[in-house]
Each structure stands twice: as C-alpha cells, then as structure tokens.
Tab-separated table of C-alpha atoms and ligand atoms in Angstrom:
chain	number	residue	atom	x	y	z
A	16	UNK	CA	-52.673	-77.442	-76.438
A	17	UNK	CA	-52.867	-80.414	-74.583
A	18	UNK	CA	-49.295	-81.336	-75.951
A	19	UNK	CA	-48.184	-77.538	-75.350
A	20	UNK	CA	-49.306	-77.744	-72.050
A	21	UNK	CA	-47.738	-81.097	-71.258
A	22	UNK	CA	-43.944	-79.487	-73.018
A	23	UNK	CA	-44.403	-76.279	-70.994
A	24	UNK	CA	-45.120	-78.333	-67.685
A	25	UNK	CA	-42.450	-80.445	-68.537
A	26	UNK	CA	-39.887	-77.529	-69.054
A	27	UNK	CA	-40.827	-76.083	-65.765
A	28	UNK	CA	-40.489	-79.108	-63.642
A	29	UNK	CA	-37.040	-79.698	-65.716
A	30	UNK	CA	-36.233	-76.200	-63.660
A	31	UNK	CA	-37.348	-77.828	-60.676
A	32	UNK	CA	-40.478	-76.903	-60.232
A	33	UNK	CA	-42.836	-79.084	-58.022
A	34	UNK	CA	-46.523	-79.594	-56.953
A	35	UNK	CA	-47.007	-75.958	-55.929
A	36	UNK	CA	-49.580	-75.475	-53.060
A	37	UNK	CA	-51.515	-72.571	-54.496
A	38	UNK	CA	-51.081	-70.978	-57.602
A	39	UNK	CA	-51.522	-66.887	-57.515
A	40	UNK	CA	-52.347	-64.455	-60.125
A	41	UNK	CA	-51.229	-61.084	-59.764
A	42	UNK	CA	-53.188	-57.934	-61.062
A	43	UNK	CA	-52.505	-54.513	-62.510
A	44	UNK	CA	-50.090	-53.155	-59.278
A	45	UNK	CA	-50.094	-55.946	-57.306
A	46	UNK	CA	-47.109	-57.206	-58.502
A	47	UNK	CA	-44.500	-56.675	-55.579
A	48	UNK	CA	-46.780	-59.546	-53.754
A	49	UNK	CA	-43.661	-61.268	-54.674
A	50	UNK	CA	-42.042	-59.715	-51.513
A	51	UNK	CA	-43.981	-62.169	-49.496
A	52	UNK	CA	-42.295	-65.413	-51.109
A	53	UNK	CA	-39.452	-66.788	-50.915
A	54	UNK	CA	-38.287	-66.837	-54.308
A	55	UNK	CA	-36.334	-70.008	-55.453
A	56	UNK	CA	-36.817	-69.708	-59.068
A	57	UNK	CA	-38.355	-66.711	-61.518
A	58	UNK	CA	-38.710	-67.001	-64.991
A	59	UNK	CA	-39.036	-64.719	-67.518
A	60	UNK	CA	-41.985	-65.715	-69.667
A	61	UNK	CA	-39.948	-65.101	-72.697
A	62	UNK	CA	-37.862	-67.795	-71.837
A	63	UNK	CA	-40.692	-70.716	-71.107
A	64	UNK	CA	-41.678	-72.271	-74.280
A	65	UNK	CA	-45.468	-71.515	-75.464
A	66	UNK	CA	-45.840	-68.702	-73.143
A	67	UNK	CA	-47.348	-65.493	-74.645
A	68	UNK	CA	-45.008	-62.233	-73.178
A	69	UNK	CA	-47.066	-59.749	-71.804
A	70	UNK	CA	-47.370	-56.326	-73.456
A	71	UNK	CA	-48.905	-54.116	-70.636
A	72	UNK	CA	-47.072	-51.829	-68.723
A	73	UNK	CA	-47.306	-52.940	-64.942
A	74	UNK	CA	-47.304	-56.727	-65.858
A	75	UNK	CA	-43.670	-57.077	-66.410
A	76	UNK	CA	-43.942	-61.088	-66.937
A	77	UNK	CA	-42.257	-63.580	-64.888
A	78	UNK	CA	-43.141	-66.713	-63.186
A	79	UNK	CA	-42.184	-66.651	-59.376
A	80	UNK	CA	-41.674	-70.453	-57.922
A	81	UNK	CA	-40.670	-70.259	-54.213
A	82	UNK	CA	-42.780	-70.858	-50.859
A	83	UNK	CA	-44.626	-68.409	-48.544
A	84	UNK	CA	-43.893	-70.266	-45.374
A	85	UNK	CA	-44.409	-74.537	-45.269
A	86	UNK	CA	-46.475	-73.944	-48.770
A	87	UNK	CA	-45.455	-74.025	-52.546
A	88	UNK	CA	-46.692	-71.198	-54.569
A	89	UNK	CA	-46.540	-70.141	-58.283
A	90	UNK	CA	-47.310	-66.868	-59.338
A	91	UNK	CA	-47.800	-64.913	-62.153
A	92	UNK	CA	-46.657	-61.682	-62.408
A	93	UNK	CA	-48.238	-60.052	-65.199
A	94	UNK	CA	-51.028	-61.614	-66.945
A	95	UNK	CA	-52.538	-62.158	-70.162
A	96	UNK	CA	-55.549	-60.121	-71.618
A	97	UNK	CA	-57.625	-60.666	-74.121
A	98	UNK	CA	-57.548	-57.325	-75.449
A	99	UNK	CA	-53.846	-57.642	-76.118
A	100	UNK	CA	-55.103	-59.808	-78.821
A	101	UNK	CA	-54.153	-62.936	-77.358
A	102	UNK	CA	-56.521	-65.448	-78.631
A	103	UNK	CA	-58.444	-66.541	-75.747
A	104	UNK	CA	-56.701	-70.235	-75.611
A	105	UNK	CA	-53.251	-68.030	-75.065
A	106	UNK	CA	-54.926	-66.079	-72.620
A	107	UNK	CA	-55.643	-69.070	-70.305
A	108	UNK	CA	-52.672	-70.857	-71.431
A	109	UNK	CA	-51.034	-70.110	-67.971
A	110	UNK	CA	-53.560	-71.754	-65.437
A	111	UNK	CA	-53.543	-75.060	-67.664
A	112	UNK	CA	-49.661	-75.108	-67.123
A	113	UNK	CA	-50.305	-74.266	-63.234
A	114	UNK	CA	-53.543	-77.088	-62.801
A	115	UNK	CA	-50.958	-79.670	-64.926
A	116	UNK	CA	-47.567	-78.717	-62.341
A	117	UNK	CA	-50.112	-80.062	-59.608
A	118	UNK	CA	-51.832	-76.778	-58.489
A	119	UNK	CA	-55.697	-77.210	-57.327
A	120	UNK	CA	-55.904	-74.057	-55.479
A	121	UNK	CA	-55.869	-71.105	-57.641
A	122	UNK	CA	-55.857	-67.079	-55.935
A	123	UNK	CA	-56.735	-64.259	-58.867
A	124	UNK	CA	-56.293	-60.779	-58.623
A	125	UNK	CA	-57.275	-57.796	-60.484
A	126	UNK	CA	-57.991	-54.005	-60.503
A	127	UNK	CA	-61.382	-53.293	-61.049
A	128	UNK	CA	-64.052	-50.215	-61.792
A	129	UNK	CA	-66.422	-50.133	-58.753
A	130	UNK	CA	-70.066	-49.484	-59.517
A	131	UNK	CA	-71.426	-50.341	-56.015
A	132	UNK	CA	-72.541	-47.280	-54.592
A	133	UNK	CA	-71.148	-48.584	-51.165
A	134	UNK	CA	-67.564	-48.465	-52.252
A	135	UNK	CA	-64.313	-46.370	-52.162
A	136	UNK	CA	-61.204	-46.087	-54.123
A	137	UNK	CA	-58.762	-48.674	-52.719
A	138	UNK	CA	-61.352	-50.793	-51.421
A	139	UNK	CA	-60.597	-54.356	-51.416
A	140	UNK	CA	-63.641	-56.706	-52.801
A	141	UNK	CA	-63.667	-60.428	-52.630
A	142	UNK	CA	-65.288	-62.016	-55.640
A	143	UNK	CA	-68.342	-63.545	-54.570
A	144	UNK	CA	-69.155	-64.299	-58.832
A	145	UNK	CA	-68.243	-63.257	-61.824
A	146	UNK	CA	-70.334	-62.255	-65.109
A	147	UNK	CA	-68.434	-63.174	-68.413
A	148	UNK	CA	-69.551	-60.058	-71.039
A	149	UNK	CA	-65.883	-60.911	-73.186
A	150	UNK	CA	-67.956	-61.603	-76.769
A	151	UNK	CA	-65.047	-64.817	-76.851
A	152	UNK	CA	-65.291	-68.133	-74.476
A	153	UNK	CA	-61.675	-70.147	-73.506
A	154	UNK	CA	-63.816	-73.417	-74.124
A	155	UNK	CA	-65.213	-72.190	-77.194
A	156	UNK	CA	-64.375	-75.188	-80.135
A	157	UNK	CA	-64.017	-78.404	-79.356
A	158	UNK	CA	-63.699	-79.668	-76.085
A	159	UNK	CA	-60.540	-81.482	-74.909
A	160	UNK	CA	-61.880	-84.127	-72.956
A	161	UNK	CA	-58.633	-84.460	-71.200
A	162	UNK	CA	-58.750	-80.893	-69.183
A	163	UNK	CA	-62.754	-80.967	-68.510
A	164	UNK	CA	-66.198	-81.687	-69.800
A	165	UNK	CA	-67.943	-80.306	-72.655
A	166	UNK	CA	-70.630	-77.992	-70.378
A	167	UNK	CA	-68.872	-76.763	-67.351
A	168	UNK	CA	-70.250	-76.749	-63.691
A	169	UNK	CA	-70.028	-72.963	-63.074
A	170	UNK	CA	-72.569	-73.178	-59.679
A	171	UNK	CA	-69.529	-72.015	-57.046
A	172	UNK	CA	-66.699	-70.444	-59.476
A	173	UNK	CA	-65.188	-68.839	-56.009
A	174	UNK	CA	-64.742	-71.458	-53.203
A	175	UNK	CA	-67.794	-70.663	-50.487
A	176	UNK	CA	-65.332	-72.054	-48.113
A	177	UNK	CA	-62.393	-69.765	-49.315
A	178	UNK	CA	-64.432	-66.930	-49.359
A	179	UNK	CA	-65.613	-67.368	-45.588
A	180	UNK	CA	-61.585	-68.372	-44.585
A	181	UNK	CA	-60.845	-65.177	-46.309
A	182	UNK	CA	-63.438	-62.969	-44.410
A	183	UNK	CA	-62.288	-64.597	-41.156
A	184	UNK	CA	-58.743	-63.847	-41.608
A	185	UNK	CA	-59.502	-60.330	-42.859
A	186	UNK	CA	-61.677	-59.707	-39.939
A	187	UNK	CA	-58.745	-60.768	-37.307
A	188	UNK	CA	-56.312	-58.421	-39.295
A	189	UNK	CA	-58.760	-56.221	-39.000
A	190	UNK	CA	-58.695	-55.510	-42.763
A	191	UNK	CA	-61.798	-54.239	-44.313
A	192	UNK	CA	-63.328	-56.082	-47.465
A	193	UNK	CA	-66.027	-55.857	-49.944
A	194	UNK	CA	-67.587	-58.303	-51.397
A	195	UNK	CA	-69.022	-58.598	-54.720
A	196	UNK	CA	-69.804	-59.569	-58.377
A	197	UNK	CA	-67.239	-58.830	-61.070
A	198	UNK	CA	-68.200	-58.377	-64.724
A	199	UNK	CA	-65.505	-58.801	-67.234
A	200	UNK	CA	-65.513	-56.858	-70.494
A	201	UNK	CA	-62.948	-57.013	-73.203
A	202	UNK	CA	-61.648	-53.483	-72.536
A	203	UNK	CA	-59.064	-51.899	-73.280
A	204	UNK	CA	-60.923	-49.064	-73.042
A	205	UNK	CA	-62.414	-48.332	-69.641
A	206	UNK	CA	-66.320	-47.785	-69.288
A	207	UNK	CA	-68.446	-44.890	-70.907
A	208	UNK	CA	-70.602	-43.413	-68.278
A	209	UNK	CA	-73.640	-45.733	-70.184
A	210	UNK	CA	-71.649	-48.890	-69.861
A	211	UNK	CA	-70.989	-48.677	-65.966
A	212	UNK	CA	-74.260	-47.987	-65.706
A	213	UNK	CA	-75.111	-50.768	-67.672
A	214	UNK	CA	-72.622	-52.894	-65.462
A	215	UNK	CA	-74.525	-52.077	-62.557
A	216	UNK	CA	-77.720	-52.892	-64.096
A	217	UNK	CA	-77.054	-56.287	-64.573
A	218	UNK	CA	-76.423	-57.073	-61.021
A	219	UNK	CA	-71.962	-56.528	-61.097
A	220	UNK	CA	-70.323	-54.137	-58.453
A	221	UNK	CA	-67.326	-54.000	-60.139
A	222	UNK	CA	-66.117	-54.276	-63.870
A	223	UNK	CA	-62.710	-55.308	-65.261
A	224	UNK	CA	-60.913	-57.022	-68.147
A	225	UNK	CA	-59.177	-60.057	-67.113
A	226	UNK	CA	-60.067	-62.830	-64.628
A	227	UNK	CA	-63.345	-64.191	-65.803
A	228	UNK	CA	-61.591	-66.382	-68.269
A	229	UNK	CA	-58.896	-67.519	-66.277
A	230	UNK	CA	-61.666	-68.933	-63.911
A	231	UNK	CA	-63.980	-70.186	-66.494
A	232	UNK	CA	-60.623	-72.841	-67.250
A	233	UNK	CA	-60.059	-73.135	-63.874
A	234	UNK	CA	-63.138	-74.414	-63.121
A	235	UNK	CA	-63.333	-76.667	-66.644
A	236	UNK	CA	-60.110	-78.387	-64.987
A	237	UNK	CA	-61.661	-78.849	-61.673
A	238	UNK	CA	-59.854	-76.161	-59.361
A	239	UNK	CA	-60.760	-74.114	-56.540
A	240	UNK	CA	-60.714	-70.604	-56.853
A	241	UNK	CA	-60.334	-67.305	-55.040
A	242	UNK	CA	-60.575	-63.829	-56.295
A	243	UNK	CA	-59.646	-60.220	-55.180
A	244	UNK	CA	-60.348	-56.900	-57.103
A	245	UNK	CA	-58.844	-53.817	-55.888
A	246	UNK	CA	-61.287	-50.964	-56.427
A	247	UNK	CA	-58.959	-48.534	-58.157
A	248	UNK	CA	-61.999	-46.034	-59.338
A	249	UNK	CA	-65.594	-45.344	-59.496
A	250	UNK	CA	-67.820	-45.903	-61.975
A	251	UNK	CA	-71.105	-44.382	-60.243
A	252	UNK	CA	-73.265	-41.485	-61.658
A	253	UNK	CA	-72.175	-38.134	-60.159
A	254	UNK	CA	-68.631	-39.236	-59.091
A	255	UNK	CA	-67.429	-40.915	-62.365
A	256	UNK	CA	-64.393	-39.072	-63.140
A	257	UNK	CA	-61.481	-39.800	-66.036
A	258	UNK	CA	-59.486	-42.817	-65.378
A	259	UNK	CA	-56.321	-43.960	-66.865
A	260	UNK	CA	-53.960	-46.651	-66.468
A	261	UNK	CA	-51.568	-44.925	-64.099
A	262	UNK	CA	-54.288	-44.182	-62.246
A	263	UNK	CA	-55.083	-47.472	-61.393
A	264	UNK	CA	-51.744	-48.808	-61.064
A	265	UNK	CA	-50.926	-46.401	-58.469
A	266	UNK	CA	-54.120	-47.206	-56.499
A	267	UNK	CA	-53.919	-50.868	-56.798
A	268	UNK	CA	-50.341	-50.179	-55.155
A	269	UNK	CA	-51.753	-48.476	-52.394
A	270	UNK	CA	-53.973	-51.227	-51.573
A	271	UNK	CA	-51.238	-53.729	-51.873
A	272	UNK	CA	-49.846	-53.897	-48.665
A	273	UNK	CA	-53.462	-55.393	-47.486
A	274	UNK	CA	-53.893	-57.340	-50.403
A	275	UNK	CA	-50.566	-58.552	-49.800
A	276	UNK	CA	-51.189	-59.390	-46.031
A	277	UNK	CA	-54.537	-60.964	-46.640
A	278	UNK	CA	-53.323	-63.554	-49.237
A	279	UNK	CA	-50.298	-64.357	-47.088
A	280	UNK	CA	-51.992	-65.038	-43.862
A	281	UNK	CA	-54.932	-67.105	-46.325
A	282	UNK	CA	-51.900	-69.129	-47.385
A	283	UNK	CA	-50.523	-69.729	-44.211
A	284	UNK	CA	-53.363	-70.600	-42.669
A	285	UNK	CA	-54.797	-73.081	-45.335
B	302	HPA	N1	-62.824	-50.583	-66.026
B	302	HPA	C1	-62.656	-51.643	-66.481
B	302	HPA	N2	-61.143	-51.861	-65.916
B	302	HPA	C2	-60.849	-51.407	-65.335
B	302	HPA	C3	-61.540	-50.575	-64.507
B	302	HPA	C4	-62.776	-49.888	-64.902
B	302	HPA	O1	-62.913	-49.071	-64.389
B	302	HPA	N3	-60.182	-50.063	-63.504
B	302	HPA	C5	-59.274	-51.046	-63.065
B	302	HPA	N4	-59.193	-51.630	-64.722
C-alpha cells in the first residue's frame, strides 16, 4: 500500500500537482462544487495509477486540481464506497494519496438520512462526531507505521476549531446549520424503520454509507478534518417515506449551492 500511494503521488506530481492546502471529498449530488474551483487539471480516475473506478451514478470519478482564491485545492468528484465491493484499503486510497501530496486539511461531505426530529429535508449538518458501524475497518491488519500509529487517537475526529469557523461563517452568510453525529452503515440498502430507530437510539443524528473510513485514515495520518452532511431524507417514525438514490441526488443538488458557498468561504478564510 505504501508503495502504491507513493507511485500515485509521483504520477500526480509529474502532472503538476503541488502541495494543496485543502483536500475535498464531494459526496452524492455535490459534484458541482467544482464550479467554485479555478480548475487547472481534471484527471479521470481511470487515468490515475492504482485508483479504483467509481461505479455509482452521480459519482462521476474525477480528481480536480485547482484554486479557490489563493488556496490550492484538490477535490474528489466521486468517492469510493465499501458497498461497491472495494476493500477498505481501496476505499480510502485517495485520502492516503492526498496526505502525501501534502494535504493537511480534509473537508468531507456526504448525503445522509436524518433521524433527529429537529431536522428537515435539505438541512446542512456539520458533523460533530461519528460512529463506525461498517462491519470492517480501514486500519485492520498489520499497521504501516510510516502512515501512522497502530492505535489511533480519535478524541477529536472533526476539528473543533474548524467546526467553530464553519459556524461563524454560516452565521455571517445566514446559512442555517444543524450539528450532529454521523453513523456509517455498510449499505447499499437504505435503512428499515427499525434500523433508523436503532441509529437514533445509539445516539446518532444522521446515517449514511461513507465518510467514516476516510476520516479514520485521515486521523491515522494526522490530518485535520471537517465534515458536512446534507440531510436528503428523514428516517423518523411517522414520517419515514420511501427513499431512492434519485431523490437523494435531487435534494443534495438543491442544498449544493448553500454547501458550495459555505465551503468556499471557509477555504478563503482559512
Ligand atoms: N441512509 C443511508 N444513506 C443515505 C441516506 C439514508 O437514509 N440518505 C442518503 N444517504
């Protein structure tokens, strides 16, 4: 894995990628965020050595390199999910690559189902913490000490400082924000009513199928993370309705503008 990461890093550097200030992972329906980037380079995943190729509609699979103001950014338009059949190592591979390109700050985004009864469809939730319910772990197996330690401190998976900054910017821009705990399940099924109830009972506010493995390896390598979840549907008793990937994409698209303004302003002010 170490050699593969270094090989991919060398490839990207040979294409002109220098140290990005921020890494961004764009979740379902949030790919148009790249309109906020002055793109200098867009590389389809299939042209990047060792990169898996996304199989989910709405995750088109391109690595975007460019600038937001004076800040260098690298964005994943499309991510890898464990449910697609990738191993955990493959799922988180791009985060490893970002780290060795020099990224210290990672912004992760996703679409999720809300289980907090104060939430509405289309809300934006800052992720304050997470629970890993995916039945696998990206750090399982022999530890690669060059990436990070065997036992990783997770007392602050999402930077309190960055959360405060996001809240400050959202207040200034009049963008309402929720804050809560994101729980990751394997998927690809959406939750049954009993599973949504379980998610709420164990203390989470939203549920999805991504993000947590990426943040775990980011923390393994000492990166700072901030996470944003768009609430695309509600798993709340009495209002649970059917949910489809198309609806998730549609709602995320609507919230995308607000998320875009918030993240752009956050990057410009950091
Ligand atoms: N559950 C899991 N993943 C999701 C959901 C959901 O309700 N909405 C968007 N991604």
